[in-house]
Every structure is written in C-alpha cells, then in structure tokens.
GROMACS .gro file of C-alpha atoms in nm:
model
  277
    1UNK     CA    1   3.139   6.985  15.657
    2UNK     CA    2   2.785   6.864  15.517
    3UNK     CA    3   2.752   6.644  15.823
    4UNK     CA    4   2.785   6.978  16.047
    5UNK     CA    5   2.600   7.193  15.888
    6UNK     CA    6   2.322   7.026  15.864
    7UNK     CA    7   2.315   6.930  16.251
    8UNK     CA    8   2.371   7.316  16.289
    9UNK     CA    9   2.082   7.385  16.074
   10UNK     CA   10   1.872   7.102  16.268
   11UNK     CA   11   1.937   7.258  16.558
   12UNK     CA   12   1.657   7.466  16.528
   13UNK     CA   13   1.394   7.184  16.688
   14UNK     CA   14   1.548   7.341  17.010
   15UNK     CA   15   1.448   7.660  16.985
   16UNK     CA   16   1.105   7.557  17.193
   17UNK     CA   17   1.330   7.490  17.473
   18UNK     CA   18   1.586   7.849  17.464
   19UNK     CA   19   1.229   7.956  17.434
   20UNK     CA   20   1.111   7.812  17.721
   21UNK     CA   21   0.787   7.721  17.540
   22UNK     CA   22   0.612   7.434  17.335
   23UNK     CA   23   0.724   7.322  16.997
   24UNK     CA   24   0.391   7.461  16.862
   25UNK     CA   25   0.478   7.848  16.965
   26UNK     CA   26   0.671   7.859  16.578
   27UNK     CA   27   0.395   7.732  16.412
   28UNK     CA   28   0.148   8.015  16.617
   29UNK     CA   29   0.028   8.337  16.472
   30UNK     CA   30   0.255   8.582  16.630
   31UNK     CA   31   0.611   8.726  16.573
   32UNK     CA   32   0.751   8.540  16.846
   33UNK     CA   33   0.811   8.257  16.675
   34UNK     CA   34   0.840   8.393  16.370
   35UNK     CA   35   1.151   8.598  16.485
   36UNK     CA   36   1.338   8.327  16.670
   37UNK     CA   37   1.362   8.142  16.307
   38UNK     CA   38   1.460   8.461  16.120
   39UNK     CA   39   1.725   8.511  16.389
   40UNK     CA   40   1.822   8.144  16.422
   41UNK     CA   41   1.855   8.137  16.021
   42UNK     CA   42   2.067   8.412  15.985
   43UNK     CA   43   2.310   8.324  16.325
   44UNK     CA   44   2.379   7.989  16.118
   45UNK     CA   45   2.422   8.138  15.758
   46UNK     CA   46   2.645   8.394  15.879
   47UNK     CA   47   2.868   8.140  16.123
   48UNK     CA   48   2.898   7.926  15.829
   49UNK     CA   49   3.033   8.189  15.602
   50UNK     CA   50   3.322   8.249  15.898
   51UNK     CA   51   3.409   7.900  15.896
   52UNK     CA   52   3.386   7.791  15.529
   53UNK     CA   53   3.537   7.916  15.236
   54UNK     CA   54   3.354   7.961  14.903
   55UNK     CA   55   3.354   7.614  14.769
   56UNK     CA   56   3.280   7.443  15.085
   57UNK     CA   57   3.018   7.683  15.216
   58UNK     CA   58   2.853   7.619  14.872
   59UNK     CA   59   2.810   7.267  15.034
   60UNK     CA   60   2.719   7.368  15.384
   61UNK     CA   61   2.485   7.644  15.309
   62UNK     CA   62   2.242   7.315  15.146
   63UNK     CA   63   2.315   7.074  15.388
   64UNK     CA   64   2.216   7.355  15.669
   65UNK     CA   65   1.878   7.440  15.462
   66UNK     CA   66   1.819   7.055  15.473
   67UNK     CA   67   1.864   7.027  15.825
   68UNK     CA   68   1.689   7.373  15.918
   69UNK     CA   69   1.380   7.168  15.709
   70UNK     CA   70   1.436   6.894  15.916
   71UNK     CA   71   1.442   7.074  16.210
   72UNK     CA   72   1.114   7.221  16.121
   73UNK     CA   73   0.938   6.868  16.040
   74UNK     CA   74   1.029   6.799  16.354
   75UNK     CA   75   0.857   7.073  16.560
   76UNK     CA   76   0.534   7.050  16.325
   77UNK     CA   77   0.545   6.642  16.381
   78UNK     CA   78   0.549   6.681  16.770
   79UNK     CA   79   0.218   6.934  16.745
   80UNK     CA   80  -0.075   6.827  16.749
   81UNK     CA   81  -0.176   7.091  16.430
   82UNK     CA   82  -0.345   6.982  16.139
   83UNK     CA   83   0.020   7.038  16.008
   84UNK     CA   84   0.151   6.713  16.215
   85UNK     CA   85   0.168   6.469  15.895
   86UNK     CA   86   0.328   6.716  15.691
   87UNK     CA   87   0.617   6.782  15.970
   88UNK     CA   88   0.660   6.421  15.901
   89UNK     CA   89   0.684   6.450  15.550
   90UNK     CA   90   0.926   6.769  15.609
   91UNK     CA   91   1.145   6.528  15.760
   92UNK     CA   92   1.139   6.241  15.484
   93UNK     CA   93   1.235   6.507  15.219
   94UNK     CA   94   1.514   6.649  15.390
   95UNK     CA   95   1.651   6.346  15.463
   96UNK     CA   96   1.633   6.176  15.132
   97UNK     CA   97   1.804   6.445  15.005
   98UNK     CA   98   2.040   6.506  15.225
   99UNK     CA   99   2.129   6.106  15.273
  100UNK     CA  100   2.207   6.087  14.870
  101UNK     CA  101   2.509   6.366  14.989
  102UNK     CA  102   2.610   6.128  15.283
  103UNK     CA  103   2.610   5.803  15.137
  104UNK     CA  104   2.789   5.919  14.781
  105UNK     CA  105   3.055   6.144  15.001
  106UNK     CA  106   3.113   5.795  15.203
  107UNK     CA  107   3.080   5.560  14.938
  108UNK     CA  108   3.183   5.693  14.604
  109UNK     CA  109   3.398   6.061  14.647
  110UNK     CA  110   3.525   6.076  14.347
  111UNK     CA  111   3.173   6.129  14.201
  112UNK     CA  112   3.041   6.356  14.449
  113UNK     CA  113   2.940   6.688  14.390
  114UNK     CA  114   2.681   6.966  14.444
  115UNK     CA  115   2.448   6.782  14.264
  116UNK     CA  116   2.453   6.492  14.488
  117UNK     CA  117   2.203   6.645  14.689
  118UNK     CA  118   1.922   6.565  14.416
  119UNK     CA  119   1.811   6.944  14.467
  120UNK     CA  120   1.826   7.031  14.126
  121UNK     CA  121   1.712   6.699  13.985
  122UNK     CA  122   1.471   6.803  13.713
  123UNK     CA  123   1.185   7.076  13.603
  124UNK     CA  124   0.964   6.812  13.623
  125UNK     CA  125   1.062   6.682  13.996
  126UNK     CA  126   1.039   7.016  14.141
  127UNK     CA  127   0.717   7.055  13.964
  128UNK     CA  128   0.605   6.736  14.168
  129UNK     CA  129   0.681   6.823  14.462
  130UNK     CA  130   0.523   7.158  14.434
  131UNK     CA  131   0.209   7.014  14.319
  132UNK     CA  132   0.200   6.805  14.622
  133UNK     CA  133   0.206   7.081  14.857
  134UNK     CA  134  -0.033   7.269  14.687
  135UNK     CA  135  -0.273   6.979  14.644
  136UNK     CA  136  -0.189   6.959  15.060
  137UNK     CA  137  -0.302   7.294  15.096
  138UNK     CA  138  -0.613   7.301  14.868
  139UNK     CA  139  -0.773   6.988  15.056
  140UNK     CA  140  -0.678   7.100  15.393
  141UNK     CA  141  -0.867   7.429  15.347
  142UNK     CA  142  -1.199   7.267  15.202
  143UNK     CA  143  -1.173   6.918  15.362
  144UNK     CA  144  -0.984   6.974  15.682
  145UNK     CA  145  -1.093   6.585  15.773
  146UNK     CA  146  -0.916   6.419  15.492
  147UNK     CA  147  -0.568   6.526  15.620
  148UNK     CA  148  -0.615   6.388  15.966
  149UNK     CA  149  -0.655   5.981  15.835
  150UNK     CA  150  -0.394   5.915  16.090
  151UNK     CA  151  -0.352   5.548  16.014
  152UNK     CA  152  -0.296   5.585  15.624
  153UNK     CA  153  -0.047   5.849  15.696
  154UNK     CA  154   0.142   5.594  15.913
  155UNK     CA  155   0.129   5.355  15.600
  156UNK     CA  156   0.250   5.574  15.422
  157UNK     CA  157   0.529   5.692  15.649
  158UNK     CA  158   0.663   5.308  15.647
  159UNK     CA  159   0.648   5.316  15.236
  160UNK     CA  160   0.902   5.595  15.295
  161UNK     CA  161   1.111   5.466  15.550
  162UNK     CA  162   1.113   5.110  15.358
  163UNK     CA  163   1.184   5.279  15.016
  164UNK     CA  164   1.458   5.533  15.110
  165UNK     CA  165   1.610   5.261  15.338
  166UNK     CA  166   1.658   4.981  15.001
  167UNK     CA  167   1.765   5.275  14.847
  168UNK     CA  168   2.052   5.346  15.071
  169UNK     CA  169   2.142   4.967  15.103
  170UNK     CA  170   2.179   4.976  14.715
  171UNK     CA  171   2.408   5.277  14.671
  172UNK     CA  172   2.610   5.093  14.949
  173UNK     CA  173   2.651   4.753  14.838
  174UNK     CA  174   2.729   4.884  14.481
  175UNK     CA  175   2.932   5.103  14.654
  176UNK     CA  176   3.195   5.262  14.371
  177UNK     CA  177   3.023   5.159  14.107
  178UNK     CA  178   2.704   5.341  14.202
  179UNK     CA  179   2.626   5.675  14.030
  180UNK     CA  180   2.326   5.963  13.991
  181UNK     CA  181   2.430   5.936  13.680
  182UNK     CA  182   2.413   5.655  13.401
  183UNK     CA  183   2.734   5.600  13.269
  184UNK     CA  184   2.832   5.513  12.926
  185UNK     CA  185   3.198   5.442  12.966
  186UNK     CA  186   3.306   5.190  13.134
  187UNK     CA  187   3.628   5.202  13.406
  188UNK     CA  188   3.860   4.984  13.531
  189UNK     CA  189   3.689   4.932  13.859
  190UNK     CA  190   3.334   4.905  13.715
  191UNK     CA  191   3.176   4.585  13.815
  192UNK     CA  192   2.835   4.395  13.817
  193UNK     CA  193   2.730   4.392  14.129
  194UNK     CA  194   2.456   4.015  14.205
  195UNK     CA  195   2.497   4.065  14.601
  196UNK     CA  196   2.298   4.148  14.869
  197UNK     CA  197   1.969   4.382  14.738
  198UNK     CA  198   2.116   4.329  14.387
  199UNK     CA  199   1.984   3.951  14.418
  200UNK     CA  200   1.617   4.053  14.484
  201UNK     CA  201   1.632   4.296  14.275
  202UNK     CA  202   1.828   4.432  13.927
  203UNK     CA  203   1.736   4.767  14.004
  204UNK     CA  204   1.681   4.834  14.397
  205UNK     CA  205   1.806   5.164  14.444
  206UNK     CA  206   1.523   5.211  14.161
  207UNK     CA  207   1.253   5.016  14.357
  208UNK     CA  208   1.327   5.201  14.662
  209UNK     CA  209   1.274   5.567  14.503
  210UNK     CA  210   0.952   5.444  14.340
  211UNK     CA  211   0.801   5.346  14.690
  212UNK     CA  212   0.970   5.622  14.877
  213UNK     CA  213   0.762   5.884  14.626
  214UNK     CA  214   0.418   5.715  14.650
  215UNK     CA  215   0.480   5.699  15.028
  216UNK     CA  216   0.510   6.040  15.031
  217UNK     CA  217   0.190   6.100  14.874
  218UNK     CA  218   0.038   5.850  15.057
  219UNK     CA  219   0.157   6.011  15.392
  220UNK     CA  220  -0.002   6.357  15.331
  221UNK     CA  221  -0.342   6.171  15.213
  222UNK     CA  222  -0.291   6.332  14.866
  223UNK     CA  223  -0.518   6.174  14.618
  224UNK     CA  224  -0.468   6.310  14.332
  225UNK     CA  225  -0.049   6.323  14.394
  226UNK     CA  226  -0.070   5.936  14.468
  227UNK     CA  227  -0.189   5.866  14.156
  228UNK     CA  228   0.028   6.154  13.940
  229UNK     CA  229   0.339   6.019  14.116
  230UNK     CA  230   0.290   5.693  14.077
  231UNK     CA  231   0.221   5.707  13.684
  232UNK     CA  232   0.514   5.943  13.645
  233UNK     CA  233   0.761   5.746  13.833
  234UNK     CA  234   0.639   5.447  13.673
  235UNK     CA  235   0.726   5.579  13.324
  236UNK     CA  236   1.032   5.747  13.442
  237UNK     CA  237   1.205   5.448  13.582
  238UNK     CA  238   1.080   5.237  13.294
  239UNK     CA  239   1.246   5.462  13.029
  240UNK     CA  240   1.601   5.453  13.259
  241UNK     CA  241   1.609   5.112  13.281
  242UNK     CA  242   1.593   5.059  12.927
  243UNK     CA  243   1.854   5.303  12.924
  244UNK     CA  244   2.060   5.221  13.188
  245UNK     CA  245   1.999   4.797  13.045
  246UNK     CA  246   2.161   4.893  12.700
  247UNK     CA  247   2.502   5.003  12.891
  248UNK     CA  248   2.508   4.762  13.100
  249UNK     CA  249   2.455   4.485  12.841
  250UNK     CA  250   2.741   4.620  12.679
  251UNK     CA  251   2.974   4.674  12.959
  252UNK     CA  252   2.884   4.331  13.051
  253UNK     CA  253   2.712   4.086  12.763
  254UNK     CA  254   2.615   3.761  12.880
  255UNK     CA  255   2.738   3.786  13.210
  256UNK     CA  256   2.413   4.080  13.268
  257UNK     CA  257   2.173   3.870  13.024
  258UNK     CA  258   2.168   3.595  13.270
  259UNK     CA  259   2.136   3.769  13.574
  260UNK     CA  260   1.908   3.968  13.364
  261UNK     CA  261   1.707   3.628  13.309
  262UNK     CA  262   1.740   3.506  13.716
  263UNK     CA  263   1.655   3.816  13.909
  264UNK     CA  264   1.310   4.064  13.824
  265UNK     CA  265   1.357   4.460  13.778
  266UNK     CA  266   1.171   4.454  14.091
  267UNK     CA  267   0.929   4.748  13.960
  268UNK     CA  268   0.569   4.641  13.822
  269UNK     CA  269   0.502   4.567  13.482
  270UNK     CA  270   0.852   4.670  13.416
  271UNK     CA  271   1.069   4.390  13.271
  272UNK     CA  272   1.371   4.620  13.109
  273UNK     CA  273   1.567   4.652  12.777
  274UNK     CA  274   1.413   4.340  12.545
  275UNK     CA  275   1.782   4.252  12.362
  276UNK     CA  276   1.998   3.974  12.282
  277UNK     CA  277   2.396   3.967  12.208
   0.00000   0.00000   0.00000
C-alpha cells in the first residue's frame, strides 16, 4: 500500500508531459502550473480514500505526500532555476523518509508503524529542517551566487547518497533486531549483530544519518545549517550511544565489551558508554 501510493503521488514529475510542456512550467509564475498540482493532489487523495480504508489510508496518504515531494524534487532538479539543488535535496528527504517505511515494513513488521516514517521524529528535527529552508531562502534572496556552487552541491549530494545508503545496509543486516527505537528488554530473537557494516562500524546506521544530515546542508550550500547540524547531530548521537551502550552491555556483557574494544563507534570523537562488568 505504501509502495503504491507513493509511486501514485510521484507520479506527478509527469505532469510536464500531459502538459505538453517543460518541467519548469510548475515552477513558473502563472496558474497553469499551479492548477495542474492542485488538481493532481486532490485526484490522488481522493482515489486513495476509495481504495483504502481508515487505517491503511492513514499509511498511504504519507507515503503519497512523500512521493508527491519527490515528484516535485524531481521537476525542480531537471530546471535549470536557481531552485535546481534544492529539487535535489527535495528528493533526498523524501526518500530518507520514506525508505525508513520500506526497509522496517520488509525487514522488521512486527515493529512497524506510522511512526516509521521518521515524520514526527522530534520538535527539535522539524525545527532543523525548517531552519534549513529558511536559511536557503534568506541567502538566495541577498546572495543569489552562493546557491549556484554547483560542485559543492554535488559533494554534498554523494554525502547523502553514501550516508542514507550505510544506513539502509545497517537496518538490513541487523535485520529483526533493528529498531527506531532503543529497547530495554531484551527478546528471544535479539542478537548482536558483528557482520557486514557492523564490523566497520558499532553504530553504522548511526554513522550513516550523521553524514546523510551534513550532506544535506552541504548540498544546499547552507553555511550556517552545516555547522548547526553537524554540532547537533554530533551531541545527539553521542548521548544515544551512551544510551543505547548501557542496554546493550547488559543484554550482552562481555560478549559487546569486546567487540566494543575491536571495532570504533565510527562517529568522531565519539568512543561510547565508558563501563566495565
């Protein structure tokens, strides 16, 4: 149902072509464009109320708003506005957060939930991420030039890519025992997982956020954003690692401690939980 919904809401990158015009036409002053997206929003929102009931369309209704963003990055990214960049980072959100759905519906069910999506993480996350398009904004009014750094937006496009795919390879080699959120109990089919990403780093799906957030930042040419995000993910992941650590010291004991000892965090400066059984 997510899958779906969220090609349906993608669909609207072909809109330029029912149009028979150029991606740029819903970007354009005008109501043109402006009226195929009202119309193509609502078509979607109300086919997906026909086809799903409540509990499901609950699920669709995101997954369609994170493909209709996608969609959207999309169009802006094959432009040539001063808007291009930020269609790419349209894209990179949307698909984070819609790719956290995917890969826990695939690889852990039982723990999925509406949540999943990461669209309600925290006051503080959505205040991020509206700082960053504000900042966006700001410097794109007063210095149109710093936006365009074509290059540094393509490093930062890789940070991304490279951060949200060690993500993805963590939640999927941990597979069950992966979860948004820390657990303190542990079940029957909890295990440590050493393999794969988990042997260059402890905390990869950790790592992979932390570079996938800078990138961001990086990719719009936000100064300011590149260094908020970066001291603010910094501490964040520091303080759940420490937490996380402590429960999985005492799910595990020495078992953890030595893998603890063998294989880094894999985040700077950040060596985790400092205990011994």
């Amino acid at each position: 149902a997510s899958l779906c919904s969220f090609l349906l809401g993608a669909s609207v990158a072909a809109l330029p072509l029912l149009l028979g015009s150029s991606p740029s036409v819903l970007a354009a002053p005008g109501l043109r464009g402006r009226l195929a997206l009202a119309l193509h929003v609502a078509g979607v929102n109300a086919a997906l109320l026909l086809i799903y009931p409540r509990p499901l369309y609950k699920i669709a209704v995101r997954a369609c708003f994170l493909g209709f963003a996608f969609g959207c990055g999309l169009l802006l990214s094959a432009g040539r506005s001063a808007w291009r960049h930020f269609g790419w980072y349209m894209c990179s959100l949307s698909l984070f957060h819609y790719s956290e759905y995917l890969v826990t519906a695939i690889n852990n069910p039982r723990s999925l939930s509406l949540d999943s999506f990461l669209l309600n993480h925290s006051f503080e996350y959505n205040l991020a991420a509206l700082s960053s398009w504000v900042e966006f904004t700001l410097e794109k009014l007063f210095f149109p030039e710093l936006k365009q750094i074509t290059w540094l937006s393509t490093v930062g496009l890789l940070m991304v890519i490279f951060g949200d795919c060690l993500r993805k390879a963590a939640m999927l080699t941990a597979g069950s025992n992966f979860n948004h959120i820390v657990q303190n109990e542990k079940s029957d089919t909890h295990t440590l997982v050493t393999s794969g990403v988990y042997g260059w780093f402890r905390h990869p799906s950790y790592v992979g956020w932390f570079y996938w957030s800078i990138g961001t930042q990086v990719l719009l040419c936000n100064p300011i954003c590149v260094v908020g995000y970066a001291l603010a993910s910094w501490r964040f992941f520091r303080e759940r690692i420490e937490e996380e650590e402590i429960t999985l010291i005492h799910f595990f004991g020495e078992e953890y401690l030595e893998y603890k000892r063998k294989v880094p965090s894999g985040l700077p400066f950040i060596k985790g939980v400092k205990l011994e059984l």
